[in-house]
XYZ file of C-alpha atoms in Angstrom:
413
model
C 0.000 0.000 0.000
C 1.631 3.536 -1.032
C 1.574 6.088 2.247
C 0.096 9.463 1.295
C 2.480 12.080 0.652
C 2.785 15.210 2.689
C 1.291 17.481 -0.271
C -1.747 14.954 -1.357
C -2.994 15.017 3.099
C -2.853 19.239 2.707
C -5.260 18.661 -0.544
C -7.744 16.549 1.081
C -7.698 18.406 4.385
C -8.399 21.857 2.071
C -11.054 19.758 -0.044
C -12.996 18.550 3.435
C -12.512 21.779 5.389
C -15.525 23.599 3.892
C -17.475 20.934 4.399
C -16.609 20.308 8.172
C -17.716 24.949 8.463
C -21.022 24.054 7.268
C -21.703 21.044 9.330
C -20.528 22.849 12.145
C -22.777 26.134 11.762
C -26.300 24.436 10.820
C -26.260 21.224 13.077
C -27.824 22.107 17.062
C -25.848 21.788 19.966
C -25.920 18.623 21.864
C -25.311 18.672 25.099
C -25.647 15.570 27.572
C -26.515 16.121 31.468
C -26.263 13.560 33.856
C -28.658 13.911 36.973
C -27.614 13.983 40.382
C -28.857 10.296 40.863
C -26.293 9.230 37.605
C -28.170 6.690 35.986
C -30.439 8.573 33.639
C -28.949 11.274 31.089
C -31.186 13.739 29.474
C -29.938 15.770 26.776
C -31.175 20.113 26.192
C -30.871 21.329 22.507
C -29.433 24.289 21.840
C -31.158 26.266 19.017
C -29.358 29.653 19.060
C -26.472 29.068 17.239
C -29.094 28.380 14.442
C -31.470 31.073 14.828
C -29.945 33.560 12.925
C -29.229 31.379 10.021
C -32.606 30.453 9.567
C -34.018 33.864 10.119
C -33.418 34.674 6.969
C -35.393 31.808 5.483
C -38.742 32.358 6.769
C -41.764 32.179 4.536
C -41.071 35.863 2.240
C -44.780 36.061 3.169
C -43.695 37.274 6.485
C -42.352 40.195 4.134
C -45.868 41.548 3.921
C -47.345 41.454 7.314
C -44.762 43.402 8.429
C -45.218 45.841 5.893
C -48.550 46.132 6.274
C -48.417 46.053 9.941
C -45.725 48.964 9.492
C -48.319 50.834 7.476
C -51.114 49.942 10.956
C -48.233 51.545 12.814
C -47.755 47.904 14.791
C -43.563 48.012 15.273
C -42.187 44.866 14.740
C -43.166 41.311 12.769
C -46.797 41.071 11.655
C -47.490 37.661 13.640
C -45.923 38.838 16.722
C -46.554 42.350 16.994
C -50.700 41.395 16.543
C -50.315 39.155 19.262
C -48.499 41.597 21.729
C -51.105 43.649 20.210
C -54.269 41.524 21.366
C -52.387 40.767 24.420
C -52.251 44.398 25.587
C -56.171 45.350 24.780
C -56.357 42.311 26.834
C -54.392 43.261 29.640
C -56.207 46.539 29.487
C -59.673 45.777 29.251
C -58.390 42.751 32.760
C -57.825 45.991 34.515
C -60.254 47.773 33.863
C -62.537 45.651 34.753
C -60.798 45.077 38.548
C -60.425 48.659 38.621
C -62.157 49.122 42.639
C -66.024 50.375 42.437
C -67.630 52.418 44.747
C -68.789 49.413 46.861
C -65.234 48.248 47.075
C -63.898 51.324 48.383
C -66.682 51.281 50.951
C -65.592 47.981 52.418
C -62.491 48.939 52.102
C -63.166 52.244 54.443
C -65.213 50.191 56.423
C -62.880 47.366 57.439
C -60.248 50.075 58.346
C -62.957 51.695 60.326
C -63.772 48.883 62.447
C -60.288 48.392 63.489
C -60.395 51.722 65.641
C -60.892 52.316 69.258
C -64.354 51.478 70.134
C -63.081 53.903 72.896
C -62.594 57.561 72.630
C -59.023 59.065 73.097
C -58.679 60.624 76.591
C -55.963 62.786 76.073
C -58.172 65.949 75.639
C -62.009 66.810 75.659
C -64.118 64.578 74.081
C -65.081 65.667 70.484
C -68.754 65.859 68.854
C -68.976 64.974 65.294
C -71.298 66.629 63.163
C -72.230 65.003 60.211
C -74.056 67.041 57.234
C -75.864 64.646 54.970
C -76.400 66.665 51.488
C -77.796 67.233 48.185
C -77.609 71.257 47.963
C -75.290 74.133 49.245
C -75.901 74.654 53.396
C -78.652 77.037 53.395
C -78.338 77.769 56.837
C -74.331 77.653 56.762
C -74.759 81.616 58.286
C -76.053 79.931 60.983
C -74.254 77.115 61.860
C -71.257 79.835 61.709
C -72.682 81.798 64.558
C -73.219 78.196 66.523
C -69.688 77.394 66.222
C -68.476 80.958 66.989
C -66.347 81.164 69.772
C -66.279 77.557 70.312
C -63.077 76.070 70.980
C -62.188 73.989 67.599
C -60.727 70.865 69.876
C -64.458 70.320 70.733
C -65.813 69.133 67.765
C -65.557 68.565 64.022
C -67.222 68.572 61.184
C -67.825 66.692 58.087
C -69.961 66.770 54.940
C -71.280 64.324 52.341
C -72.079 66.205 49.528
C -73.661 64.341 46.446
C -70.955 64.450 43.506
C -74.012 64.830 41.264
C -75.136 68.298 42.331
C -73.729 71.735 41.915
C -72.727 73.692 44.947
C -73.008 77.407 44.642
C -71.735 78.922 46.811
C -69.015 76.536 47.604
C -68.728 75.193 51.250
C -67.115 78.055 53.185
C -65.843 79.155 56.987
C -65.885 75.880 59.535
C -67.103 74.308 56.149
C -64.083 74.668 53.987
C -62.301 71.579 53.179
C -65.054 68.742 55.338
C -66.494 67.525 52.226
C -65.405 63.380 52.821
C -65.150 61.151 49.361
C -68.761 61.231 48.251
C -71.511 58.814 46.058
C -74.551 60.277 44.753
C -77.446 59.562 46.920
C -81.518 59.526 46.189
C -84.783 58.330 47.799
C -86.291 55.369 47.828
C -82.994 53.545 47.640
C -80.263 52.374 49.800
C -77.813 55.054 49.239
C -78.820 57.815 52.073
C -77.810 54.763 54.653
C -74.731 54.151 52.648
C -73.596 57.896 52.817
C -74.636 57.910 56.377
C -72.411 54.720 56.928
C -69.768 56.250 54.968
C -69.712 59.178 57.325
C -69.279 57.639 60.793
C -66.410 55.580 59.040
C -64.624 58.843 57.756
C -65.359 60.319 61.454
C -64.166 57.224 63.102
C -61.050 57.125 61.055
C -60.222 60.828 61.623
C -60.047 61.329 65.105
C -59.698 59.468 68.089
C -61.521 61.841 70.058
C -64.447 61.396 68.527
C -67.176 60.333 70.685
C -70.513 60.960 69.675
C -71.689 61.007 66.137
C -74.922 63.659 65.208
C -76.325 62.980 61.762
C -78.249 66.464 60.107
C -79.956 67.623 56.999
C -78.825 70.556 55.236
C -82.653 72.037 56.556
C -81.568 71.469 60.132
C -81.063 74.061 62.599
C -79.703 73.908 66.297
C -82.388 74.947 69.026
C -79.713 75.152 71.456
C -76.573 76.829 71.759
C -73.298 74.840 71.174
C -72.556 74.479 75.093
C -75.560 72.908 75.420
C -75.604 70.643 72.675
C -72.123 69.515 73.917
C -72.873 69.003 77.354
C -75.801 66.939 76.683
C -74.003 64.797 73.912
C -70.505 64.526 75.861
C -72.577 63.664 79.286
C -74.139 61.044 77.992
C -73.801 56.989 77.868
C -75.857 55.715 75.844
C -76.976 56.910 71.637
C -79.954 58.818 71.151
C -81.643 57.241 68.469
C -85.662 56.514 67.214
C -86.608 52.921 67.597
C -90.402 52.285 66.885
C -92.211 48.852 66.724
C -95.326 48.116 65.516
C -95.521 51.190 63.360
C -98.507 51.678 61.099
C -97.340 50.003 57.343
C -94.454 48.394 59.381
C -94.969 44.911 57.462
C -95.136 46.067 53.812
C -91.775 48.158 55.027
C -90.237 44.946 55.773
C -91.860 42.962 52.968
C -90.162 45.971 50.293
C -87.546 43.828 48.770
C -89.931 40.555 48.225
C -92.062 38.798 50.506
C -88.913 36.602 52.109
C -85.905 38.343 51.082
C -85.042 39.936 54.560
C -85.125 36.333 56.095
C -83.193 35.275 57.612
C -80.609 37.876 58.808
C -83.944 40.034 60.015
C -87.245 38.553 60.985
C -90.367 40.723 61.232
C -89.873 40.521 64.688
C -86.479 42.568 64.402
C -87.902 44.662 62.195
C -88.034 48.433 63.480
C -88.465 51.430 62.224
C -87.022 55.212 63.459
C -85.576 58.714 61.988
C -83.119 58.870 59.843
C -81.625 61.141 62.362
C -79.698 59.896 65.203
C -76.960 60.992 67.704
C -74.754 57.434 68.301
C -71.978 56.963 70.775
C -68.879 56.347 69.358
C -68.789 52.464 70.408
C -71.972 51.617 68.283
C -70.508 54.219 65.895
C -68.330 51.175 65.319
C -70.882 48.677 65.182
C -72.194 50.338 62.007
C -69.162 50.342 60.536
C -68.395 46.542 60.952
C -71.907 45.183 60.277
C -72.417 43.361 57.044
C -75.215 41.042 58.357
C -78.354 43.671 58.551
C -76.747 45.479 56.073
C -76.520 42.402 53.404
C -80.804 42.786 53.048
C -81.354 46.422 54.083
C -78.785 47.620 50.916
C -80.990 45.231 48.567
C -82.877 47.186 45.831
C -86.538 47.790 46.800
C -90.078 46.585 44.591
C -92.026 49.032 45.928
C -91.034 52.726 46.163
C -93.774 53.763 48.313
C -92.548 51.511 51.335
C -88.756 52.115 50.727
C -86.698 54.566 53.181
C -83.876 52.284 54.228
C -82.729 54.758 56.017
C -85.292 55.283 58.914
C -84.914 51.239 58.699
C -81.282 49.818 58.801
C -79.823 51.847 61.782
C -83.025 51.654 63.953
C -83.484 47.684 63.583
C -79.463 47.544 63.662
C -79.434 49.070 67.247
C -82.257 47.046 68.451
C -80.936 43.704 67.752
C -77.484 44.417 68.416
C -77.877 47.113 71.887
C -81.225 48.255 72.998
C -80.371 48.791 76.653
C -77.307 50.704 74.889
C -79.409 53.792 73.299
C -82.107 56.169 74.402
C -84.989 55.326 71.360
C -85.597 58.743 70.620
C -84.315 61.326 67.875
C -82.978 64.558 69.348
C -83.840 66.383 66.355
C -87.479 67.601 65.963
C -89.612 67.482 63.239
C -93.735 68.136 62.632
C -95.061 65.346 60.686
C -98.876 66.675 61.033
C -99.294 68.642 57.430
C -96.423 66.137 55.946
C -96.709 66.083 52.473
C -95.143 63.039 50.155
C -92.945 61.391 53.002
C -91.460 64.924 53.611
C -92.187 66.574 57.505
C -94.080 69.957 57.340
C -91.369 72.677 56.056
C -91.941 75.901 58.315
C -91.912 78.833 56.462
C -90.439 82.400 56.764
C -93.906 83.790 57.897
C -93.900 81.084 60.990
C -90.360 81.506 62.126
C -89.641 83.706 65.495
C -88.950 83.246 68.884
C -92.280 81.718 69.721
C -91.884 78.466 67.492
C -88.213 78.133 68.900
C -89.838 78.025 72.478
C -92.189 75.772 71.798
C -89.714 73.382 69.444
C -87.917 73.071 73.372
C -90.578 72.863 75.106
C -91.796 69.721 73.170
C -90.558 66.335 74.608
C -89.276 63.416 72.165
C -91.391 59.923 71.507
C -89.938 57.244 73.008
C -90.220 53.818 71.418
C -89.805 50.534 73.139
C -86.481 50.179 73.985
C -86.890 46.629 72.990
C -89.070 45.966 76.330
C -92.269 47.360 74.728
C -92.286 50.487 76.345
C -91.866 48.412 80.112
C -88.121 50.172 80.983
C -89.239 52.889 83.856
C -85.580 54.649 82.938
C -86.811 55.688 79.599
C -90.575 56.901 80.706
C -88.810 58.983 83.356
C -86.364 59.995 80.763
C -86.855 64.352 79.830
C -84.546 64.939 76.793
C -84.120 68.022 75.033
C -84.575 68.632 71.106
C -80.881 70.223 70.262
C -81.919 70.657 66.359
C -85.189 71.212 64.262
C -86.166 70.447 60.976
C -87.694 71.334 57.770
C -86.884 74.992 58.020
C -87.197 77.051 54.158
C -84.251 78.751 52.841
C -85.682 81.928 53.247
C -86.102 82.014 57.174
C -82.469 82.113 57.487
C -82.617 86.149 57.993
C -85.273 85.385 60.671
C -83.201 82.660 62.291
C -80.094 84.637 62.251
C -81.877 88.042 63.617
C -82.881 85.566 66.631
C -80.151 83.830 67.117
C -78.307 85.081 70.116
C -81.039 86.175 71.651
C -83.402 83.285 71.197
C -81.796 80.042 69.808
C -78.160 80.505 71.732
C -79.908 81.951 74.811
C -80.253 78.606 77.110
């Protein structure tokens, strides 16, 4: 057998090198792993070293998506920039739609809420909340500035839920500015004056410690009594002053509102009770509002009859009397005429009516008591004499009157 010669191996290694380049370039990476336990190998394929190789020989129709998709203004490959494309619409419309709603937020502010103090802070004088449930500008705002004249501003505070719906002309001004809390529209016949009262105590609650009674008014409310009064009647006392009436006339088509059985069985006829919307609570059952869900689950439900719906003289009266009876006086502090009522409103007293006569005889009436949950049978509430400290429906234009009285009448104890 002849040996090669040195000059024919060069020739065949320079015929085979181009050969051994392009095997080397297009065939995947191998690589063998052994696992920890050694007896079973698996093997991972590398396709990188490939990928730009083959870029180049993609179907040329890929040559006119991305032109066209160019032209859409969608960067990038047709296939892939349609599908980051899709996938962003569909990442948007995912967060939109777990963006938080109103009712959200609320048990949001409400679980916070109930985590306060059921206790009011004792580092200073206790505080009085007064909480302005509204629809329109304060029309009696003039007033309400004379009340708090002169009052020392670690005695109290103020807030104000204003419907986002409505137009406020002139703006909230002077102990007003700057109470409005985050707001939902509100209407009748419908769950949503509860919910705003709700969402007030929690905002109080959450503010200040030393809040430790909790007075819910009407933009048509005026006080019958000057601040001092009001404060030392509030401050004094243990137990919340709010209406709770059994057995009142249309009582069971109240409860029967949302369907015949829907109340059951979180509130039974039985439980059922029925009060003004009005109330002055303590700061401890301040916090039971804030942290019920049960009473609330079938008193927020959408009413079938309009006629028998007013949640609000429903939830925090039959709330109160199932959860702490013996814990409230069942009577509303604020005064109101329902003789010459007209559509589920109290009478409205006009300019022509107001002077220092009707303020006398708004104090010298005495608030109805309701059961108490003992039918009426507690001696401490028959023996009870409590004062009126605010009056309601008053017309805008009686505020001259009112404040032409005022210090000489209303603030005159």
């Amino acid at each position: 057998m002849f040996s090669p010669s040195p000059i024919s191996l060069i020739c065949a290694i320079l015929l085979c090198l181009p050969l051994a380049i392009v095997l080397t370039i297009t065939t995947p990476l191998t690589t063998t792993t052994t696992t920890s336990g050694g007896s079973t190998p698996f093997t991972t394929t590398n396709h990188n070293s490939t990928l730009q190789s083959t870029r180049k020989k993609e179907d040329p129709k890929n040559e006119r998506w991305t032109s066209l998709d160019e032209k859409r203004g969608f960067p990038g490959s047709g296939v892939e920039s349609r599908l980051m494309n899709l996938q962003t619409q569909d990442s948007k419309s995912k967060t939109a739609a777990t963006l938080p709603s109103s009712s959200e937020n609320d048990d949001s502010l409400f679980r916070r809420a109930a985590l306060v103090n059921s206790s009011a802070l004792r580092v200073g004088p206790l505080k009085v909340a007064f909480m302005f449930l509204t629809t329109s500008p304060l029309p009696f705002a003039p007033l309400w500035e004379l009340y708090f004249n002169n009052t020392p501003r670690k005695l109290y505070n103020i807030y104000i839920h204003a419907d986002p719906t409505s137009h406020y002309h002139p703006p909230f001004t002077g102990v007003f500015s700057n109470r409005v809390i985050p707001s939902e529209p509100t209407r009748r016949y419908s769950p949503t004056l509860a919910a705003a009262a709700r969402r007030l105590l929690a905002q109080a609650l959450l503010h200040d410690p030393a809040n430790y009674m909790f007075a819910l008014l009407s933009p048509s409310c005026i006080p019958l009594r000057s601040f001092e009064f009001t404060y030392k009647v509030l401050t004094r006392s243990k137990k919340s002053f709010i209406e709770i009436l059994k057995n009142e006339v249309h009582a069971a088509e109240r409860w029967a509102a949302r369907g015949p059985q829907a109340m059951l069985p979180e509130v039974s006829f039985e439980d059922f009770r029925i009060g003004s919307q009005f109330f002055a609570v303590t700061r401890k059952h301040a916090r039971v509002v804030v942290r019920d869900r049960r009473v609330w689950s079938k008193l927020k439900l959408p009413c079938l009859e309009r006629h028998t719906c007013y949640p609000e003289e429903h939830y925090f009266a039959t709330l109160m009397s199932m959860v702490d009876p013996r814990g409230c006086v069942p009577c509303t502090l604020t005064h109101v005429e329902w003789r010459g009522s007209h559509d589920g409103h109290p009478r409205t007293y006009r300019a022509s009516e107001v002077g220092p006569d009707l303020i006398k005889a708004l104090r010298k009436d005495r608030p109805r008591y309701g059961d108490n949950g003992m039918n009426g049978s507690n001696s401490s509430v028959r023996e009870r004499d409590d004062p009126f400290l605010f009056g309601r429906k008053f017309s805008v234009d009686s505020v001259e009157t009112l404040l032409n009285i005022a210090n000489d009448v209303i603030f005159k104890d």
